CSV table of C-alpha atoms and ligand atoms in Angstrom, one decimal:
chain,number,residue,atom,x,y,z
C,1,GLU,CA,97.1,101.9,77.6
C,2,GLN,CA,96.6,104.8,79.2
C,3,GLN,CA,99.7,106.2,81.6
C,4,VAL,CA,98.6,106.6,84.9
C,5,VAL,CA,101.9,107.5,87.1
C,6,SER,CA,102.6,111.2,86.0
C,7,GLY,CA,105.7,111.4,88.1
C,8,ILE,CA,108.1,110.3,90.6
C,9,ALA,CA,108.7,112.6,93.8
C,10,TYR,CA,111.2,112.4,96.6
C,11,SER,CA,112.4,114.0,99.7
C,12,ARG,CA,115.7,113.7,101.4
C,13,ASP,CA,114.8,115.9,104.0
C,14,GLU,CA,113.2,113.4,106.2
C,15,ALA,CA,114.0,111.5,109.2
C,16,LYS,CA,111.9,108.1,110.2
C,17,ILE,CA,111.2,107.3,113.5
C,18,THR,CA,110.0,104.0,114.9
C,19,LEU,CA,108.3,103.2,118.2
C,20,PHE,CA,108.8,99.1,118.8
C,21,SER,CA,106.4,97.2,121.0
C,22,ILE,CA,103.4,99.3,122.0
C,23,ASP,CA,100.4,97.8,123.0
C,24,ASP,CA,98.0,97.6,120.8
C,25,LYS,CA,94.8,98.8,122.4
C,26,PRO,CA,92.7,102.6,122.2
C,27,GLY,CA,94.6,105.4,123.3
C,28,VAL,CA,98.1,104.4,122.2
C,29,SER,CA,98.2,106.1,119.0
C,30,ALA,CA,96.5,109.2,120.6
C,31,SER,CA,99.6,109.1,123.3
C,32,ILE,CA,102.4,109.1,120.7
C,33,PHE,CA,100.7,111.9,118.3
C,34,GLY,CA,99.1,113.8,121.1
C,35,PRO,CA,102.3,115.2,122.2
C,36,LEU,CA,103.9,116.0,118.9
C,37,ALA,CA,101.0,117.9,117.9
C,38,LYS,CA,101.1,120.0,120.7
C,39,ALA,CA,104.8,120.6,119.9
C,40,ALA,CA,104.0,121.3,116.4
C,41,ILE,CA,105.9,118.5,114.9
C,42,ASN,CA,104.9,117.8,111.3
C,43,VAL,CA,104.4,114.3,111.1
C,44,ASP,CA,104.5,113.1,107.1
C,45,MET,CA,103.6,109.4,106.8
C,46,ILE,CA,102.4,107.4,109.4
C,47,VAL,CA,102.4,103.3,109.2
C,48,GLN,CA,101.7,101.0,111.3
C,49,SER,CA,100.5,97.5,110.8
C,50,ILE,CA,98.6,95.2,113.2
C,51,ALA,CA,99.5,92.9,115.7
C,52,GLY,CA,100.8,89.7,115.7
C,53,ASP,CA,99.7,87.1,118.3
C,54,SER,CA,101.2,89.3,120.9
C,55,ASN,CA,99.1,92.0,121.2
C,56,LYS,CA,102.0,94.4,120.8
C,57,THR,CA,102.8,96.1,117.5
C,58,ASP,CA,105.1,98.9,116.1
C,59,MET,CA,104.5,102.4,114.7
C,60,THR,CA,106.8,104.1,112.1
C,61,PHE,CA,106.4,107.6,110.7
C,62,THR,CA,108.8,110.5,109.2
C,63,ILE,CA,109.3,114.0,110.1
C,64,PRO,CA,111.7,116.6,108.8
C,65,ARG,CA,115.0,116.0,109.9
C,66,SER,CA,115.5,119.5,111.6
C,67,GLU,CA,112.6,118.5,114.1
C,68,LEU,CA,114.1,115.5,115.1
C,69,PRO,CA,115.7,116.8,118.2
C,70,LEU,CA,112.8,118.0,119.7
C,71,ALA,CA,110.6,115.1,118.5
C,72,ARG,CA,113.1,112.8,120.3
C,73,LYS,CA,113.2,114.8,123.4
C,74,ILE,CA,109.2,114.3,123.3
C,75,LEU,CA,108.8,111.0,123.0
C,76,GLU,CA,111.8,110.2,125.7
C,77,GLU,CA,109.6,112.3,127.7
C,78,GLN,CA,106.8,110.4,127.0
C,79,SER,CA,108.4,107.0,126.9
C,80,ALA,CA,106.0,105.8,130.1
C,81,ALA,CA,103.1,107.3,129.1
C,82,ILE,CA,103.0,105.7,125.5
C,83,GLY,CA,104.9,102.6,126.7
C,84,TYR,CA,107.2,101.8,123.9
C,85,LYS,CA,110.1,99.1,124.4
C,86,ASN,CA,112.6,101.0,122.2
C,87,LEU,CA,112.8,103.9,120.2
C,88,HIS,CA,114.6,103.9,116.7
C,89,ILE,CA,115.6,106.6,114.6
C,90,ASP,CA,117.0,106.5,110.8
C,91,GLU,CA,118.3,109.7,109.8
C,92,VAL,CA,119.6,108.1,106.2
C,93,VAL,CA,116.2,107.5,104.4
C,94,ALA,CA,114.9,108.8,101.0
C,95,LYS,CA,111.4,109.1,100.6
C,96,ILE,CA,110.5,108.0,97.0
C,97,SER,CA,107.0,108.5,95.7
C,98,VAL,CA,104.9,107.2,92.4
C,99,VAL,CA,102.6,109.6,91.7
C,100,GLY,CA,99.5,109.0,89.6
C,101,LEU,CA,95.9,108.6,89.5
C,102,GLY,CA,93.2,105.7,90.2
C,103,MET,CA,96.3,103.4,90.6
C,104,ARG,CA,94.1,101.4,92.8
C,105,SER,CA,92.2,100.0,89.7
C,106,HIS,CA,95.3,99.4,87.9
C,107,PRO,CA,97.0,96.4,89.1
C,108,GLY,CA,101.0,95.8,88.4
C,109,THR,CA,101.5,99.9,89.2
C,110,ALA,CA,102.9,99.3,92.2
C,111,GLN,CA,104.7,96.4,91.0
C,112,ILE,CA,106.8,98.1,88.6
C,113,MET,CA,107.9,100.0,91.5
C,114,PHE,CA,108.9,97.3,93.6
C,115,GLN,CA,109.9,94.9,90.7
C,116,THR,CA,112.6,97.9,89.7
C,117,LEU,CA,114.1,98.6,93.0
C,118,ALA,CA,114.1,94.6,93.6
C,119,ASP,CA,116.0,94.5,90.3
C,120,LYS,CA,118.4,97.2,91.4
C,121,GLY,CA,119.1,95.9,94.8
C,122,ILE,CA,117.4,98.4,96.8
C,123,ASN,CA,115.7,97.2,100.0
C,124,ILE,CA,112.5,98.7,100.5
C,125,LYS,CA,112.1,99.8,104.5
C,126,VAL,CA,108.5,100.9,104.5
C,127,ILE,CA,105.8,101.2,102.0
C,128,SER,CA,102.3,103.2,102.5
C,129,THR,CA,100.1,104.0,99.7
C,130,SER,CA,97.2,105.4,98.8
C,131,GLU,CA,95.1,106.0,95.4
C,132,ILE,CA,97.5,108.3,93.9
C,133,LYS,CA,100.6,107.7,95.6
C,134,ILE,CA,103.0,105.0,96.3
C,135,SER,CA,106.0,106.1,98.6
C,136,VAL,CA,108.3,103.9,99.9
C,137,LEU,CA,111.3,104.6,102.0
C,138,ILE,CA,115.1,103.5,101.0
C,139,ASP,CA,118.5,104.1,102.0
C,140,GLU,CA,119.0,107.6,101.0
C,141,ALA,CA,122.4,106.5,99.3
C,142,TYR,CA,120.4,104.7,96.5
C,143,THR,CA,118.2,108.1,96.1
C,144,GLU,CA,119.8,108.7,92.3
C,145,LEU,CA,119.8,105.0,91.5
C,146,ALA,CA,115.8,104.6,92.0
C,147,LEU,CA,114.7,108.1,90.7
C,148,ARG,CA,116.7,107.0,87.2
C,149,ALA,CA,115.6,103.5,87.2
C,150,LEU,CA,111.8,104.4,88.0
C,151,HIS,CA,111.7,107.2,85.7
C,152,THR,CA,112.8,104.7,82.9
C,153,ALA,CA,110.6,101.8,84.2
C,154,TYR,CA,107.5,104.4,84.3
C,155,ASP,CA,108.2,105.5,80.8
C,156,LEU,CA,108.9,109.1,82.2
C,157,ASP,CA,111.9,109.8,80.6
C,158,ALA,CA,112.3,112.7,78.3
C,159,ALA,CA,111.3,111.6,75.0
O,1,GLU,CA,91.7,128.8,111.2
O,2,GLN,CA,91.5,127.2,107.7
O,3,GLN,CA,89.5,123.8,108.0
O,4,VAL,CA,91.9,121.3,106.2
O,5,VAL,CA,89.8,118.3,106.1
O,6,SER,CA,86.9,118.2,103.8
O,7,GLY,CA,85.3,115.0,104.5
O,8,ILE,CA,85.1,111.5,105.8
O,9,ALA,CA,85.3,108.6,103.6
O,10,TYR,CA,84.6,104.9,104.3
O,11,SER,CA,84.7,101.4,102.6
O,12,ARG,CA,83.2,98.5,104.2
O,13,ASP,CA,84.1,96.6,100.9
O,14,GLU,CA,87.7,95.6,102.2
O,15,ALA,CA,89.5,92.9,103.2
O,16,LYS,CA,92.7,92.5,104.9
O,17,ILE,CA,95.7,90.5,104.4
O,18,THR,CA,98.6,90.1,106.5
O,19,LEU,CA,101.8,88.3,105.5
O,20,PHE,CA,103.8,87.8,108.7
O,21,SER,CA,107.6,87.4,109.3
O,22,ILE,CA,108.9,87.9,105.8
O,23,ASP,CA,112.3,88.7,104.7
O,24,ASP,CA,113.2,92.1,104.9
O,25,LYS,CA,115.5,91.9,101.4
O,26,PRO,CA,115.4,93.4,98.2
O,27,GLY,CA,113.0,91.1,95.8
O,28,VAL,CA,110.5,90.3,98.6
O,29,SER,CA,107.7,93.3,98.3
O,30,ALA,CA,108.0,92.3,94.2
O,31,SER,CA,107.1,88.5,94.9
O,32,ILE,CA,104.0,89.3,96.6
O,33,PHE,CA,102.7,92.0,94.5
O,34,GLY,CA,103.8,90.6,91.0
O,35,PRO,CA,101.5,87.1,91.4
O,36,LEU,CA,98.6,89.6,92.6
O,37,ALA,CA,98.9,91.9,89.7
O,38,LYS,CA,99.4,89.2,86.9
O,39,ALA,CA,95.9,88.3,88.4
O,40,ALA,CA,94.5,91.8,88.3
O,41,ILE,CA,93.8,91.9,92.0
O,42,ASN,CA,93.1,95.3,92.9
O,43,VAL,CA,95.8,96.5,96.1
O,44,ASP,CA,94.3,99.3,97.6
O,45,MET,CA,96.4,100.4,100.9
O,46,ILE,CA,99.8,98.4,101.3
O,47,VAL,CA,101.6,99.0,104.4
O,48,GLN,CA,104.7,97.6,105.6
O,49,SER,CA,107.0,98.9,108.4
O,50,ILE,CA,110.6,98.6,109.0
O,51,ALA,CA,111.9,95.2,110.3
O,52,GLY,CA,112.9,95.4,114.5
O,53,ASP,CA,115.8,93.6,115.0
O,54,SER,CA,115.1,90.1,113.4
O,55,ASN,CA,115.6,91.2,109.6
O,56,LYS,CA,111.6,89.8,109.3
O,57,THR,CA,109.1,92.0,108.6
O,58,ASP,CA,105.3,91.9,108.1
O,59,MET,CA,103.3,93.3,104.8
O,60,THR,CA,99.6,94.4,105.4
O,61,PHE,CA,97.7,95.0,102.4
O,62,THR,CA,93.9,95.2,101.5
O,63,ILE,CA,91.7,94.5,98.1
O,64,PRO,CA,88.4,94.1,97.4
O,65,ARG,CA,86.2,91.3,99.4
O,66,SER,CA,84.7,89.9,96.3
O,67,GLU,CA,88.5,88.9,95.2
O,68,LEU,CA,89.6,87.3,98.2
O,69,PRO,CA,89.3,83.7,97.3
O,70,LEU,CA,91.6,84.3,94.2
O,71,ALA,CA,93.9,86.5,96.5
O,72,ARG,CA,94.1,83.4,99.2
O,73,LYS,CA,94.6,80.8,96.4
O,74,ILE,CA,97.9,82.6,94.8
O,75,LEU,CA,99.2,83.5,98.2
O,76,GLU,CA,99.3,80.2,98.9
O,77,GLU,CA,100.7,78.9,95.9
O,78,GLN,CA,103.5,81.2,96.2
O,79,SER,CA,104.1,80.9,100.1
O,80,ALA,CA,107.6,79.1,99.3
O,81,ALA,CA,108.5,81.7,96.9
O,82,ILE,CA,107.6,84.7,99.1
O,83,GLY,CA,108.5,83.0,102.5
O,84,TYR,CA,106.1,83.9,104.8
O,85,LYS,CA,105.5,82.6,108.3
O,86,ASN,CA,102.1,82.9,108.7
O,87,LEU,CA,98.9,84.3,106.2
O,88,HIS,CA,96.4,86.1,108.3
O,89,ILE,CA,92.9,87.6,106.6
O,90,ASP,CA,90.6,89.9,108.4
O,91,GLU,CA,87.0,90.4,106.5
O,92,VAL,CA,85.8,92.3,109.2
O,93,VAL,CA,87.7,95.7,108.7
O,94,ALA,CA,86.5,99.1,107.6
O,95,LYS,CA,88.6,101.5,106.2
O,96,ILE,CA,88.1,104.8,107.5
O,97,SER,CA,89.8,108.1,105.5
O,98,VAL,CA,90.0,111.8,106.9
O,99,VAL,CA,90.6,113.4,103.5
O,100,GLY,CA,91.8,117.3,103.5
O,101,LEU,CA,94.6,119.0,101.7
O,102,GLY,CA,98.1,119.5,103.2
O,103,MET,CA,97.3,118.0,106.3
O,104,ARG,CA,101.2,117.4,106.6
O,105,SER,CA,101.6,120.9,107.6
O,106,HIS,CA,98.8,121.1,109.6
O,107,PRO,CA,100.0,119.0,113.1
O,108,GLY,CA,97.3,118.0,114.8
O,109,THR,CA,94.8,116.9,112.2
O,110,ALA,CA,95.6,113.2,112.6
O,111,GLN,CA,95.6,113.3,116.2
O,112,ILE,CA,91.7,114.4,116.3
O,113,MET,CA,91.1,111.2,114.5
O,114,PHE,CA,93.1,109.3,116.7
O,115,GLN,CA,91.9,110.9,119.9
O,116,THR,CA,88.6,110.6,118.7
O,117,LEU,CA,88.8,106.5,117.9
O,118,ALA,CA,90.5,106.3,121.4
O,119,ASP,CA,87.8,108.4,123.3
O,120,LYS,CA,85.0,106.2,121.7
O,121,GLY,CA,87.0,103.0,122.8
O,122,ILE,CA,87.7,102.0,118.7
O,123,ASN,CA,91.0,100.1,118.1
O,124,ILE,CA,93.3,101.0,115.0
O,125,LYS,CA,94.3,98.1,113.5
O,126,VAL,CA,96.4,99.5,110.5
O,127,ILE,CA,97.5,103.4,109.9
O,128,SER,CA,98.6,104.6,106.6
O,129,THR,CA,98.8,108.5,105.8
O,130,SER,CA,99.1,110.9,103.3
O,131,GLU,CA,99.0,114.6,102.8
O,132,ILE,CA,95.8,114.6,101.7
O,133,LYS,CA,94.4,111.3,103.3
O,134,ILE,CA,94.6,109.7,106.7
O,135,SER,CA,93.2,106.0,106.8
O,136,VAL,CA,92.7,103.7,109.4
O,137,LEU,CA,91.3,100.2,109.3
O,138,ILE,CA,88.9,99.3,112.5
O,139,ASP,CA,86.3,96.5,113.0
O,140,GLU,CA,83.7,97.3,110.7
O,141,ALA,CA,81.3,96.9,113.9
O,142,TYR,CA,82.4,100.4,114.7
O,143,THR,CA,82.0,101.6,111.6
O,144,GLU,CA,78.8,103.9,112.2
O,145,LEU,CA,80.1,105.1,115.7
O,146,ALA,CA,83.4,106.1,114.4
O,147,LEU,CA,81.9,108.2,111.6
O,148,ARG,CA,79.5,109.9,113.9
O,149,ALA,CA,82.3,110.9,116.2
O,150,LEU,CA,84.8,112.2,113.7
O,151,HIS,CA,82.2,114.2,111.5
O,152,THR,CA,81.7,115.8,115.5
O,153,ALA,CA,85.4,116.0,115.8
O,154,TYR,CA,86.1,117.6,112.6
O,155,ASP,CA,83.1,119.8,113.0
O,156,LEU,CA,81.7,118.4,109.8
O,157,ASP,CA,78.0,118.0,110.9
O,158,ALA,CA,75.3,119.6,109.2
O,159,ALA,CA,75.0,123.3,110.3
D,1,LIG,C1,98.5,100.6,118.2
D,1,LIG,C2,97.9,101.7,118.2
D,1,LIG,O1,97.0,102.1,116.9
D,1,LIG,C3,96.4,101.1,118.9
D,1,LIG,N1,95.9,100.1,118.6
D,1,LIG,C4,95.0,102.4,119.1
D,1,LIG,O2,94.4,102.2,118.8
D,1,LIG,O3,95.8,103.4,119.6
D,2,LIG,C1,109.6,93.4,102.9
D,2,LIG,C2,110.1,93.8,101.4
D,2,LIG,O1,109.8,95.2,101.5
D,2,LIG,C3,111.4,93.9,101.0
D,2,LIG,N1,112.4,95.1,102.1
D,2,LIG,C4,112.2,94.4,99.9
D,2,LIG,O2,112.4,94.8,99.4
D,2,LIG,O3,111.3,93.7,98.8
């Protein structure tokens, strides 16, 4: 069985911003990320799921913590233009990523991460995946515990 | 200005599944992806945002359309164990990805995608990003329009 996972990456430098209850219609994403891009804010993860019945959805993204004051200012200035109901900021997150290749064709790779975190009682706040990276946001307090458990689960501990 | 975007990828072979209103507590992700992994279902994108006030959140992911009957069967069998309120399936999605390098340090790259789709009136159903890929799900009917517009916007048209 070829090992598809090459390592675990993490960052404790990120802050999570969520805009709650935005309209799910063309132009809304642009109204959020346009002003942020103009201010040269470095956006890392963007996660948006579909709207339920209500035609409203939420937008979650991460930026470096150092850029939080500026981002907050911009989003507050733009609140009418964007049309969100609430702005929520979480600075106590850690981003943990399982890095590998071709993970889509290896069902179970993501599950190892989810089960490992579940076994340690670590809540997964946000998930965003690609073929080469499975990223989650968790409470920063669990960073070391998560890293140790994931290294063991993916057999990445030093031989 | 170095061109960070190398191409636009797309897939019309995917189906989107959303589980609405799952508990936001450890173990729930594992309860969804464990059974799917056991059945060797190939999960591509996974997108989950934080819970609002309600301690409930939604889980959205994509799989190959050919695997939809089996995935649906598993998720229905597991519905009590997972605890979702509704299961929603959308087979009429296309996944469009802007592919590049180091996009996190190029604020504005994602915005070009969002503004371009907005200008064409194309609604963005799901967003999931990484440093090397900005992926969205849109209605499949808009695939060619989106691809042409994005090639132009990122200056990828043949010279
Ligand atoms: C929510 C947001 O992504 C919206 N659907 C848009 O297209 O901009
Ligand atoms: C929603 C789901 O991700 C849950 N928070 C978990 O940790 O499994």
